[in-house]
Short mmCIF file of C-alpha atoms and ligand atoms in Angstrom, two decimals:
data_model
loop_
_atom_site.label_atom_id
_atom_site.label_comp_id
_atom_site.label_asym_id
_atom_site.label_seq_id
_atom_site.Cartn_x
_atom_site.Cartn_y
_atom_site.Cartn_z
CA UNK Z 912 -75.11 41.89 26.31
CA UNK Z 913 -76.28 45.49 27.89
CA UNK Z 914 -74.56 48.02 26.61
CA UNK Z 915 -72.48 50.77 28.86
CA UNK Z 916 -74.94 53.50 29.48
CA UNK Z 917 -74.19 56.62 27.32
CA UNK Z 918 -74.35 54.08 24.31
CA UNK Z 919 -76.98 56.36 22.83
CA UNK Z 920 -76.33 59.96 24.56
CA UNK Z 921 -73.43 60.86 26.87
CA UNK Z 922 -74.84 61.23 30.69
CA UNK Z 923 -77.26 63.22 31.96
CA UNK Z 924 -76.60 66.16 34.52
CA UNK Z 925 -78.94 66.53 37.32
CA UNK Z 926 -82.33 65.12 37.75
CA UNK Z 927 -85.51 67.64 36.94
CA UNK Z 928 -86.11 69.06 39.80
CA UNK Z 929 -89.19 70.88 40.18
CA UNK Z 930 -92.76 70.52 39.17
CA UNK Z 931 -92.64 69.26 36.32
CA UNK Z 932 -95.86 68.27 35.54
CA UNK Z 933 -97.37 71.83 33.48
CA UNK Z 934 -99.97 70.65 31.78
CA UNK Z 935 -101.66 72.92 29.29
CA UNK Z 936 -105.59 72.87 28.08
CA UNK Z 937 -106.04 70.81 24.87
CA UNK Z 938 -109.77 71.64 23.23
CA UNK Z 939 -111.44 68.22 22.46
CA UNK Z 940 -114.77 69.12 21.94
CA UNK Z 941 -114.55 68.13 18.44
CA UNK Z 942 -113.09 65.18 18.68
CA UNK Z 943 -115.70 64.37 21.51
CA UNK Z 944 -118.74 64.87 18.99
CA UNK Z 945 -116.80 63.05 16.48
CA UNK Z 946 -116.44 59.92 19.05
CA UNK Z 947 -120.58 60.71 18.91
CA UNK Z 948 -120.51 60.23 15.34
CA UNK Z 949 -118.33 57.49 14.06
CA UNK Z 950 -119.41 54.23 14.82
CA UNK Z 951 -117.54 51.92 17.39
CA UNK Z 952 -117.84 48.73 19.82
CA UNK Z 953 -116.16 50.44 22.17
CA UNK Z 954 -116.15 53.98 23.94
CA UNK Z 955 -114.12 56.13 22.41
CA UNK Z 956 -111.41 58.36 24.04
CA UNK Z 957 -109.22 61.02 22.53
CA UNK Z 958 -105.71 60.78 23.47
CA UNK Z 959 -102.83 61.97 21.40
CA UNK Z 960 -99.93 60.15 20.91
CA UNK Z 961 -96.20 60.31 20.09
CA UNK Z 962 -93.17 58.31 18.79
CA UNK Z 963 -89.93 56.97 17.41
CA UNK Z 964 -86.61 57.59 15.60
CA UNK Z 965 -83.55 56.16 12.76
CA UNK Z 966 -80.43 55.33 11.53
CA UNK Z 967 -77.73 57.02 9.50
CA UNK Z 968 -77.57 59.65 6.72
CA UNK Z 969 -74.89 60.17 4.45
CA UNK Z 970 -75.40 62.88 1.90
CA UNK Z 971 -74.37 66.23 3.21
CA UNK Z 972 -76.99 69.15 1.19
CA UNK Z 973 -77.69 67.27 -2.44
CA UNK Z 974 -81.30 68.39 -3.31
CA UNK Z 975 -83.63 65.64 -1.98
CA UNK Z 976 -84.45 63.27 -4.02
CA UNK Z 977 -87.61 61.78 -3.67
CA UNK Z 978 -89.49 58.31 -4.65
CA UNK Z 979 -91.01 58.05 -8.04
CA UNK Z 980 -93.29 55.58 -8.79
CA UNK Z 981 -92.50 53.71 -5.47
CA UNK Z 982 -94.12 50.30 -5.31
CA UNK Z 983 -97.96 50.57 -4.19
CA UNK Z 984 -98.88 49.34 -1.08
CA UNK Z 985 -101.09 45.83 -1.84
CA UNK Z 986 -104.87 45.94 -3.20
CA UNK Z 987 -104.96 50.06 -2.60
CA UNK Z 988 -104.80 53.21 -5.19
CA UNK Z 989 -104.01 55.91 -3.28
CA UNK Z 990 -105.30 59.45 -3.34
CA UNK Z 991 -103.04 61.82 -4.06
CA UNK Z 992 -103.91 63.87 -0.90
CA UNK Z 993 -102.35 61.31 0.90
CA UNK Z 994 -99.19 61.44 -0.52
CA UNK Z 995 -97.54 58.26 -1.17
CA UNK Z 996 -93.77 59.52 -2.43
CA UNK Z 997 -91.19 60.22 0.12
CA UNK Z 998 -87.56 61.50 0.03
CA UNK Z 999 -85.55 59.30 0.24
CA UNK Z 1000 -82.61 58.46 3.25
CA UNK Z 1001 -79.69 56.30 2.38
CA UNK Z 1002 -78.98 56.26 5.34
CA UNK Z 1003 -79.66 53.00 6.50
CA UNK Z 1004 -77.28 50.61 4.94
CA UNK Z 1005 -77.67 47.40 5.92
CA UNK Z 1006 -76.42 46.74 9.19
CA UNK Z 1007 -74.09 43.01 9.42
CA UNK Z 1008 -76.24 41.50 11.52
CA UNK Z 1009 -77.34 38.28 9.73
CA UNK Z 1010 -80.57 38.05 10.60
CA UNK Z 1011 -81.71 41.71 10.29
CA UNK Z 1012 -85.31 42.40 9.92
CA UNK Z 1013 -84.15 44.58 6.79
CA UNK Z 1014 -83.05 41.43 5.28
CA UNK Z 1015 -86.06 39.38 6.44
CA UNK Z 1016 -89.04 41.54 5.81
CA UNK Z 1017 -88.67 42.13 1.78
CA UNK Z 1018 -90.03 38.11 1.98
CA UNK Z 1019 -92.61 38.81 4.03
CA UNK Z 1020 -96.67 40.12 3.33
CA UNK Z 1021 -94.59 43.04 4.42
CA UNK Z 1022 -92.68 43.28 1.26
CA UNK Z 1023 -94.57 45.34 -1.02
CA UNK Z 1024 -94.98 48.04 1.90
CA UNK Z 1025 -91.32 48.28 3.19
CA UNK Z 1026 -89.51 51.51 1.57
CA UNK Z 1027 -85.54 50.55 2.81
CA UNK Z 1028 -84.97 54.05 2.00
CA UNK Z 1029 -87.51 55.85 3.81
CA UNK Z 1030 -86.50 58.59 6.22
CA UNK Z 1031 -86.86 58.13 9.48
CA UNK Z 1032 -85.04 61.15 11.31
CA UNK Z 1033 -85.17 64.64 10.15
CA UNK Z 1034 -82.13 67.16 11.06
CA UNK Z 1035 -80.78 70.31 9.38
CA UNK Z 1036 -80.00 68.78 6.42
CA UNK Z 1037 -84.04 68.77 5.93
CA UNK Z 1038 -84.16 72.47 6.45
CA UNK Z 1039 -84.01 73.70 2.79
CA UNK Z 1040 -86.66 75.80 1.34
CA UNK Z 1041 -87.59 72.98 -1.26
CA UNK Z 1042 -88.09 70.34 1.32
CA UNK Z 1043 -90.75 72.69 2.56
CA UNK Z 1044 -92.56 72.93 -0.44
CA UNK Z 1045 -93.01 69.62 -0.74
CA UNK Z 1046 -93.72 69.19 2.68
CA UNK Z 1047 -95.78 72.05 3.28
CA UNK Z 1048 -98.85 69.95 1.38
CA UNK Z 1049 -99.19 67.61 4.38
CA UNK Z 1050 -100.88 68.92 8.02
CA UNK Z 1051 -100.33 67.40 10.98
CA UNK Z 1052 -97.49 64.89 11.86
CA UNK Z 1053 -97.42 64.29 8.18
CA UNK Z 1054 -95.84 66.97 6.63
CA UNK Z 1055 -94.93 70.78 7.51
CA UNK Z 1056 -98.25 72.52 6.68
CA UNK Z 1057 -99.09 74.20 10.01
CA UNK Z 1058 -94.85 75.25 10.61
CA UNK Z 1059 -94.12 78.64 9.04
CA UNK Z 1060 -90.70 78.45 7.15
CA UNK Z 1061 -89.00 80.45 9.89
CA UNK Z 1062 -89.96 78.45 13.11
CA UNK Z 1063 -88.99 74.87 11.15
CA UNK Z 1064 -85.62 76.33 9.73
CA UNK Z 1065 -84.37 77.88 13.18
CA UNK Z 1066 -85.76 74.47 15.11
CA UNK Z 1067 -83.83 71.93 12.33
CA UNK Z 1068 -81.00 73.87 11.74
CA UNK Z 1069 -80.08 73.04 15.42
CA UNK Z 1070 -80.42 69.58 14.73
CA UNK Z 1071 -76.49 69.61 13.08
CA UNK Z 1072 -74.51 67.10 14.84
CA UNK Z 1073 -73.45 63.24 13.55
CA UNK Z 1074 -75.64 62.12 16.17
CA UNK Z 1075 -79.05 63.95 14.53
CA UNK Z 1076 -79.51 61.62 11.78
CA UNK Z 1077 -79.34 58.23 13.68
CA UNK Z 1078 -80.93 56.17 16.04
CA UNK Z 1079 -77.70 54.85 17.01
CA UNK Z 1080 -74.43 53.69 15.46
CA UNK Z 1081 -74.61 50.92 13.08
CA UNK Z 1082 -71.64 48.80 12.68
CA UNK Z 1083 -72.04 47.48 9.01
CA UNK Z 1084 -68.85 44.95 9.16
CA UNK Z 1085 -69.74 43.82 12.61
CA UNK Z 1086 -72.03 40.54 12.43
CA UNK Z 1087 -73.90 41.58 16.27
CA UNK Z 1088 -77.18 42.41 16.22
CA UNK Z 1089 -79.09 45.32 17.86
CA UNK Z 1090 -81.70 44.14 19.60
CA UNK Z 1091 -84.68 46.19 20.90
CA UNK Z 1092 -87.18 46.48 23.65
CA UNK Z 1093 -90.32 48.52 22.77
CA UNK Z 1094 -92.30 49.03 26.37
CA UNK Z 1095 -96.17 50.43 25.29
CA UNK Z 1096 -98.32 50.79 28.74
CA UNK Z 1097 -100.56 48.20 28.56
CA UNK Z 1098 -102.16 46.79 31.77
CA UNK Z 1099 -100.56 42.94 30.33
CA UNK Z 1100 -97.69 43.97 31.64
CA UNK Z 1101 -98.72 44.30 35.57
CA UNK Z 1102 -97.45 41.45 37.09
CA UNK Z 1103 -95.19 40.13 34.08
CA UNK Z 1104 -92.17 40.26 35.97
CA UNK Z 1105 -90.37 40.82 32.65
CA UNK Z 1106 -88.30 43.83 33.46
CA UNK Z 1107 -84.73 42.02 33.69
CA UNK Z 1108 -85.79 40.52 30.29
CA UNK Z 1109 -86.62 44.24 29.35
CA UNK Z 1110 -83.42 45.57 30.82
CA UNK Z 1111 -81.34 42.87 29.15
CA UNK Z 1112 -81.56 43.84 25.46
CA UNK Z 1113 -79.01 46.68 23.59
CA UNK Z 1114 -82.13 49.60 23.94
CA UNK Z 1115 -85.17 50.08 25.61
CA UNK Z 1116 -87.96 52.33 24.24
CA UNK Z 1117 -90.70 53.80 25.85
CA UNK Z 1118 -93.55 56.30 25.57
CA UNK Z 1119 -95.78 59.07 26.82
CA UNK Z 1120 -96.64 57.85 30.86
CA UNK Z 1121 -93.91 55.91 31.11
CA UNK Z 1122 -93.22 55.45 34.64
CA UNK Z 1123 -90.26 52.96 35.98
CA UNK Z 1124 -90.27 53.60 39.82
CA UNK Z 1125 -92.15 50.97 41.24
CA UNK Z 1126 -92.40 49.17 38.93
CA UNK Z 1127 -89.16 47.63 37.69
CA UNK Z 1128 -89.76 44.16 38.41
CA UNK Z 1129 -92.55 44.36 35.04
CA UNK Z 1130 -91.10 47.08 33.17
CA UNK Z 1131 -87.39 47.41 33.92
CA UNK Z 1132 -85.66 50.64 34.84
CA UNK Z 1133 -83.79 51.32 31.25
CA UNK Z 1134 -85.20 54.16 28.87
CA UNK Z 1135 -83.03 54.60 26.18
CA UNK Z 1136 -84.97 56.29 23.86
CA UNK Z 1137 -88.30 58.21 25.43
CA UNK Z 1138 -90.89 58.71 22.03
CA UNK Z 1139 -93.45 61.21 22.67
CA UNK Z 1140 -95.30 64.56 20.90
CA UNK Z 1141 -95.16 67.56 22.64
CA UNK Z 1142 -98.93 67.01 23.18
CA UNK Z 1143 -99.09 63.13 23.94
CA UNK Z 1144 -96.07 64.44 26.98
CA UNK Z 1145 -98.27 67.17 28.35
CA UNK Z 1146 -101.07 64.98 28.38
CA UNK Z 1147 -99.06 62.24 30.03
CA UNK Z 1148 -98.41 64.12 32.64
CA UNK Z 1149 -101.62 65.91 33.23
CA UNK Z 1150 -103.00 62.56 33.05
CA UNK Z 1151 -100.92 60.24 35.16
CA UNK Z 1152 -99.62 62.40 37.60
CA UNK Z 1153 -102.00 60.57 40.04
CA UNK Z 1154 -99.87 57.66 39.41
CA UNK Z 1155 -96.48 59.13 39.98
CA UNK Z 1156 -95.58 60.14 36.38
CA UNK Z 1157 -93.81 63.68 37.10
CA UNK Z 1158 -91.65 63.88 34.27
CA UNK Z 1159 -90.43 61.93 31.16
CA UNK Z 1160 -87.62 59.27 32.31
CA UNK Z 1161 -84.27 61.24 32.49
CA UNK Z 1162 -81.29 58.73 33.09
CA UNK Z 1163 -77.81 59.52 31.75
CA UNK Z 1164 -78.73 57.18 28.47
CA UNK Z 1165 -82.29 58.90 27.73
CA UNK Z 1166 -82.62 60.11 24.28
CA UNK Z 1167 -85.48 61.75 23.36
CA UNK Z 1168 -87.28 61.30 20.10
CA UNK Z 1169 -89.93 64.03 19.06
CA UNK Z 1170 -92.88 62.91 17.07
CA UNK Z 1171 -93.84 66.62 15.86
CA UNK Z 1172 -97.93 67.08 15.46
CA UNK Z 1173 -97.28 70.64 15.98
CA UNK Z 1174 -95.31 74.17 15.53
CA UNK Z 1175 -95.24 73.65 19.36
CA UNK Z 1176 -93.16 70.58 19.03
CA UNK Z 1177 -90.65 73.01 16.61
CA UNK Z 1178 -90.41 75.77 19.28
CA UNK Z 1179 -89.90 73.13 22.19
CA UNK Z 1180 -86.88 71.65 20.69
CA UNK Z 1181 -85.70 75.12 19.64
CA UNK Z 1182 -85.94 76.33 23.23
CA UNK Z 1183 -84.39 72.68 24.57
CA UNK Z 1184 -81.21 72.86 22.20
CA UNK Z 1185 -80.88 76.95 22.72
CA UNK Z 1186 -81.66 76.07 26.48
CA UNK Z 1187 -84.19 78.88 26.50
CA UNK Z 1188 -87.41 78.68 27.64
CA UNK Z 1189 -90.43 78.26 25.12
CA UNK Z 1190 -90.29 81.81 23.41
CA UNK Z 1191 -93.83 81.84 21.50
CA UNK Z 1192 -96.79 79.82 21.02
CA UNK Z 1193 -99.10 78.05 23.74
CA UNK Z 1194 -95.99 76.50 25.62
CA UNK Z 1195 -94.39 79.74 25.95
CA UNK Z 1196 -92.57 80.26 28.96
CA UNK Z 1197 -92.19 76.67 29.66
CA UNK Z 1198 -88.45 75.48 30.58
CA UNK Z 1199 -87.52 72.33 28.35
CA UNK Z 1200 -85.13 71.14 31.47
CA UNK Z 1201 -88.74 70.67 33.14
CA UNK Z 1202 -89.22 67.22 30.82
CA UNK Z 1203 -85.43 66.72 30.07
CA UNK Z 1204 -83.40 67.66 32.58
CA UNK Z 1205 -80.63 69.93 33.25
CA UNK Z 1206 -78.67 68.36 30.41
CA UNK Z 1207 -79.86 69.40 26.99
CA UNK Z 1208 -76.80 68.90 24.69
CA UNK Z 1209 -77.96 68.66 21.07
CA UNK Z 1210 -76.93 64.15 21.04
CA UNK Z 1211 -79.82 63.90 23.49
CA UNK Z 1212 -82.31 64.93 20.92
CA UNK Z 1213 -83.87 63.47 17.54
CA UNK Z 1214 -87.09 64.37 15.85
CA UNK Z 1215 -88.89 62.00 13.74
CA UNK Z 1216 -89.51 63.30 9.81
CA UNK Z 1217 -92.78 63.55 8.36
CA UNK Z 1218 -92.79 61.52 5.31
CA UNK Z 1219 -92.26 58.51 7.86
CA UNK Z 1220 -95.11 59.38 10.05
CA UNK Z 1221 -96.80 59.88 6.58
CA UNK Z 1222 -96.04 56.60 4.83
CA UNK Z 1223 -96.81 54.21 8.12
CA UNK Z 1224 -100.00 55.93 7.89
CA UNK Z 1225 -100.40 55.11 4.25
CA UNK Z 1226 -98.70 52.05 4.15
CA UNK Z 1227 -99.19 50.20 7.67
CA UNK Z 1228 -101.94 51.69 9.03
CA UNK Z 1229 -104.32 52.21 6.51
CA UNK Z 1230 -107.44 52.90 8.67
CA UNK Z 1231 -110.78 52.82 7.21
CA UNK Z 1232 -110.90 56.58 8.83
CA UNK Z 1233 -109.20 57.78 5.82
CA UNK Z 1234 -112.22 57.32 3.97
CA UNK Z 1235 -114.17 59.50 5.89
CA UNK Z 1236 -114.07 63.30 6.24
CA UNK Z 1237 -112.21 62.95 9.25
CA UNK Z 1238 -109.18 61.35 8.02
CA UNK Z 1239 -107.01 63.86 8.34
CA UNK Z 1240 -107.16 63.89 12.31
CA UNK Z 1241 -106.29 60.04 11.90
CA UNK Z 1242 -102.37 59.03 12.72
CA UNK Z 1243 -101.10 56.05 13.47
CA UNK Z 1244 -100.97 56.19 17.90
CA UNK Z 1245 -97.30 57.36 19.27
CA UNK Z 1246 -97.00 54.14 20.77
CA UNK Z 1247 -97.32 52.73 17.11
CA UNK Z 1248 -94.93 54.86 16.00
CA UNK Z 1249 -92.28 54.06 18.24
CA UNK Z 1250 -92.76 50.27 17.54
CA UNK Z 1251 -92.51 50.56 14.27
CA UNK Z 1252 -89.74 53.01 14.11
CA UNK Z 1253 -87.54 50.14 15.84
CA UNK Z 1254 -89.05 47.84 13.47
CA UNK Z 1255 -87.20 50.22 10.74
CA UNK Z 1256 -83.68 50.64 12.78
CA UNK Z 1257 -83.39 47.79 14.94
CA UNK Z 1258 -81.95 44.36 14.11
CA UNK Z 1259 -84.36 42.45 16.50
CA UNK Z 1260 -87.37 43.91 18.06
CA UNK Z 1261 -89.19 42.43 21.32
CA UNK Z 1262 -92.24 44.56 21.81
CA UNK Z 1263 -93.98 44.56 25.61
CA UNK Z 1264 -97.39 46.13 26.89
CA UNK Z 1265 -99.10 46.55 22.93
CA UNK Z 1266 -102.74 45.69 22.88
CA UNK Z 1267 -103.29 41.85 22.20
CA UNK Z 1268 -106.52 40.06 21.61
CA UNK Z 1269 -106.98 39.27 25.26
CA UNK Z 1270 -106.95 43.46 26.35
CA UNK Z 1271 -110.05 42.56 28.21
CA UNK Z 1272 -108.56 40.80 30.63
CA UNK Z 1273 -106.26 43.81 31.34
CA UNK Z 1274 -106.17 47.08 32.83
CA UNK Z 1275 -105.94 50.46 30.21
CA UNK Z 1276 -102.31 50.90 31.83
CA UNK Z 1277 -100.07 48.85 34.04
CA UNK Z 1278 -99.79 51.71 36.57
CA UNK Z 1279 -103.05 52.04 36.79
CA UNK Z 1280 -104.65 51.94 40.70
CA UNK Z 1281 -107.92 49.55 39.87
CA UNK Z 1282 -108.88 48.27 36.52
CA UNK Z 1283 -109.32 50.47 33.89
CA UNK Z 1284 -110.97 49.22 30.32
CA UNK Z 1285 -108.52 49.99 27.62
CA UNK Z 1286 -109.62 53.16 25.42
CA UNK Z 1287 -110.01 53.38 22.00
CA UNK Z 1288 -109.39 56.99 20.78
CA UNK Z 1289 -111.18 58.15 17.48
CA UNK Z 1290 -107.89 59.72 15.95
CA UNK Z 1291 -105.96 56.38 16.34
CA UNK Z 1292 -107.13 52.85 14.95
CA UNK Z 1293 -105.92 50.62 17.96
CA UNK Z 1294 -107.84 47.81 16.71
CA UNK Z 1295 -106.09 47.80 13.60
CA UNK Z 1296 -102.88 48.40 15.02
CA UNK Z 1297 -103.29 45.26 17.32
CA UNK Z 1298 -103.81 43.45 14.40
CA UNK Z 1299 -100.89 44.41 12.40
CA UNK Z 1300 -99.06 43.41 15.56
CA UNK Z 1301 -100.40 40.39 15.28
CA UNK Z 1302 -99.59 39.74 11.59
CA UNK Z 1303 -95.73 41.11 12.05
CA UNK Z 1304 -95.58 38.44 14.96
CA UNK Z 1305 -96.76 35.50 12.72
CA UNK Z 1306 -94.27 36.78 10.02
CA UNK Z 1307 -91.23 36.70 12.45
CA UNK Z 1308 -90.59 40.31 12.07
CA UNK Z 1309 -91.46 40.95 15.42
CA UNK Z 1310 -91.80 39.13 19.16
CA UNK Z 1311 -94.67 40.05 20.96
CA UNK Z 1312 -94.99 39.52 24.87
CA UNK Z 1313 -98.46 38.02 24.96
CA UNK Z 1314 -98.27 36.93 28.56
CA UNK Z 1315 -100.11 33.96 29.34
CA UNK Z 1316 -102.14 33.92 26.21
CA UNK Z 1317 -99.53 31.78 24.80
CA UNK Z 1318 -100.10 32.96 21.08
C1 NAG R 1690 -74.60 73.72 15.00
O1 NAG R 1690 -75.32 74.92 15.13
C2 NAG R 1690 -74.89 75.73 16.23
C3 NAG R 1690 -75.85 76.87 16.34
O2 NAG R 1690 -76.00 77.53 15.12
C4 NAG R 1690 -73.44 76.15 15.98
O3 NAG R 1690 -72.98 76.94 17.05
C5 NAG R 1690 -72.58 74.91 15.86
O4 NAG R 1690 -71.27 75.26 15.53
C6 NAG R 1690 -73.12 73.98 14.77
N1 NAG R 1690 -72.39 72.72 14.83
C7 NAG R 1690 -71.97 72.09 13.75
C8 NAG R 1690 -71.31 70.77 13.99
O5 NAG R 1690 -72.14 72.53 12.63
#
């Protein structure tokens, strides 16, 4: 059964308004002599990505405590550089649901990887000055490297209501189950006519372009949880503007889920929750309502933590990139991220428009005007991601529109 909207964040306002599509210059000169370097089968693109969210904390500000020896992901000794502990988030107690995929996925070739106490969200209980030495070992999305102590403590310490440190309510007595859509982009689903079947299940998440209107009948019209990077968003809309994406989707149940690559994803939420523009930084000046809305009440917003984006990295997504000197522009792709954040919160997770073995046959996009051949972007491993989608499908962890390639 659909739940009421407002099940995840009370109702929207007002509609953004204006242009919202500002769009600001991203250098990728590197990364387009890297795509000259590294070899592939197919041309390389750079796009950045963004993602997903959690469930429920309960400790209030006990120091962090953080994984020992946790179990080693199979056949791999880890360098230390990657960092393969976590804090940990007890957050997630099981939810009643029967047939969770917490309950299923300890027998699974997924077993040895799955940390139940990983933490998904981070909020201001995260903003303490030892958190940040630990995390400020890790660059990127993986840690708090490039995020002076100031920025990160101002931008979580807004993060302070119930709502900050879950996906969602869980209902651990209940026997339901939450059940999931994940909507990627892919071309497969042009056509599908699966967006009722989209629609019909508890939440629907989506990511970077994601554009409804006009397109309901194959994607559906729900967003309950939009998963993006302050960079993957301004891309997306730079990018797909063409094809009528003019800001993130904004209906009164749209929760949006940061995936922070950046300071600038810090000072963004900081200026969304303090409804200020963007004070500092290359965004500055930008209004948050622009991508949000009018409505910018702190239960709208989550932000992914680091040592998840770290360990489905290490864990999941163990690209063969890491072995070179690039690895640390590798992450797992936003789009990743989101599905396997409701992999990690969800009871039941139906995942539409992710790369199969038959991308060929589709367009890059589903909103795309003409075909466009999928692109494979040298900071993401999309070939191994399709193929971890792939092995979660055979395992029953996950269902995986395939349209009519009847895997
Ligand atoms: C959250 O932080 C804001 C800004 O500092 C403050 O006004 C508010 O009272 C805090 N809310 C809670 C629930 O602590």
């Amino acid at each position: 059964m659909r739940r009421p909207p407002g099940g995840c964040c009370p109702p929207a306002l007002t509609p953004c308004s204006g242009r919202c599509a500002r769009g600001t210059g991203l250098t990728l000169t590197l990364l387009a002599v890297l795509l000259l370097l590294l070899p592939t089968q197919h041309s390389l693109w750079l796009q950045l990505s963004r993602t997903p969210v959690h469930h429920r904390a309960t400790t209030t500000a006990a120091p962090e405590r953080v994984t020992r020896a946790a179990r080693p992901p199979p056949g791999s000794r880890m360098s230390p550089d990657l960092g393969d502990t976590y804090g940990q988030d007890e957050t997630y107690s099981s939810s009643g649901c029967p047939s969770s995929i917490r309950k299923r996925i300890g027998a699974t070739e997924f077993g040895a990887a799955f940390l139940p106490t990983i933490p998904v969200l981070q909020w201001a209980r995260h903003a303490r000055e030892d958190e940040y030495q630990r995390l400020h070992r890790y660059g990127g999305a993986h840690g708090w490297k490039d995020i002076s102590w100031d920025v990160l403590k101002s931008s979580l310490s807004l993060l302070n209501t119930s709502s900050s440190s879950v996906l969602f309510d869980i209902h651990p007595l209940a026997t339901r189950c939450t059940r999931c859509a994940v909507v990627g982009n892919g071309g497969i689903l042009h056509g599908s006519g699966m967006g009722t079947t989209i629609d019909a299940h508890d939440y629907v998440f989506r990511v970077n372009g994601a554009i409804t209107e006009g397109f309901e009948r194959d994607v559906g019209s729900r967003t309950s949880f939009y998963v993006f990077s302050t960079n993957t968003m301004m891309n997306a809309l730079r990018s797909y503007a063409a094809n009528g994406f003019q800001h993130p989707p904004q209906t009164p149940e749209t929760c949006y889920i940061f995936l922070p690559d950046h300071d600038r994803d810090y000072l963004l939420l900081r200026a969304a929750l303090s409804q200020q523009p963007v004070d500092s930084g290359q965004d500055e000046g930008v209004h948050p309502q622009e991508f949000f809305g009018e409505d910018l009440q702190v239960e709208k917003f989550r932000m992914l933590h680091p040592d998840f984006i770290r360990y489905l990295r290490n864990r999941f997504l163990h690209s063969h990139i890491l072995a070179t000197p690039f690895w640390q522009l590798y992450r797992p792709s936003t789009g990743a991220v989101m599905l396997l954040t409701a992999i990690h919160t969800c009871d039941q997770v139906s995942a539409f428009g992710f790369v199969t073995p038959g991308y060929r046959a589709y367009s890059d996009h589903y909103f795309d005007h003409g075909h466009k051949e999928v692109q494979f972007f040298i900071n993401h491993d999309l070939r191994m991601e399709m193929q971890l989608w792939q092995r979660l499908q055979r395992s029953g962890i996950l269902w995986l529109y395939t349209g009519s390639e009847g895997i």
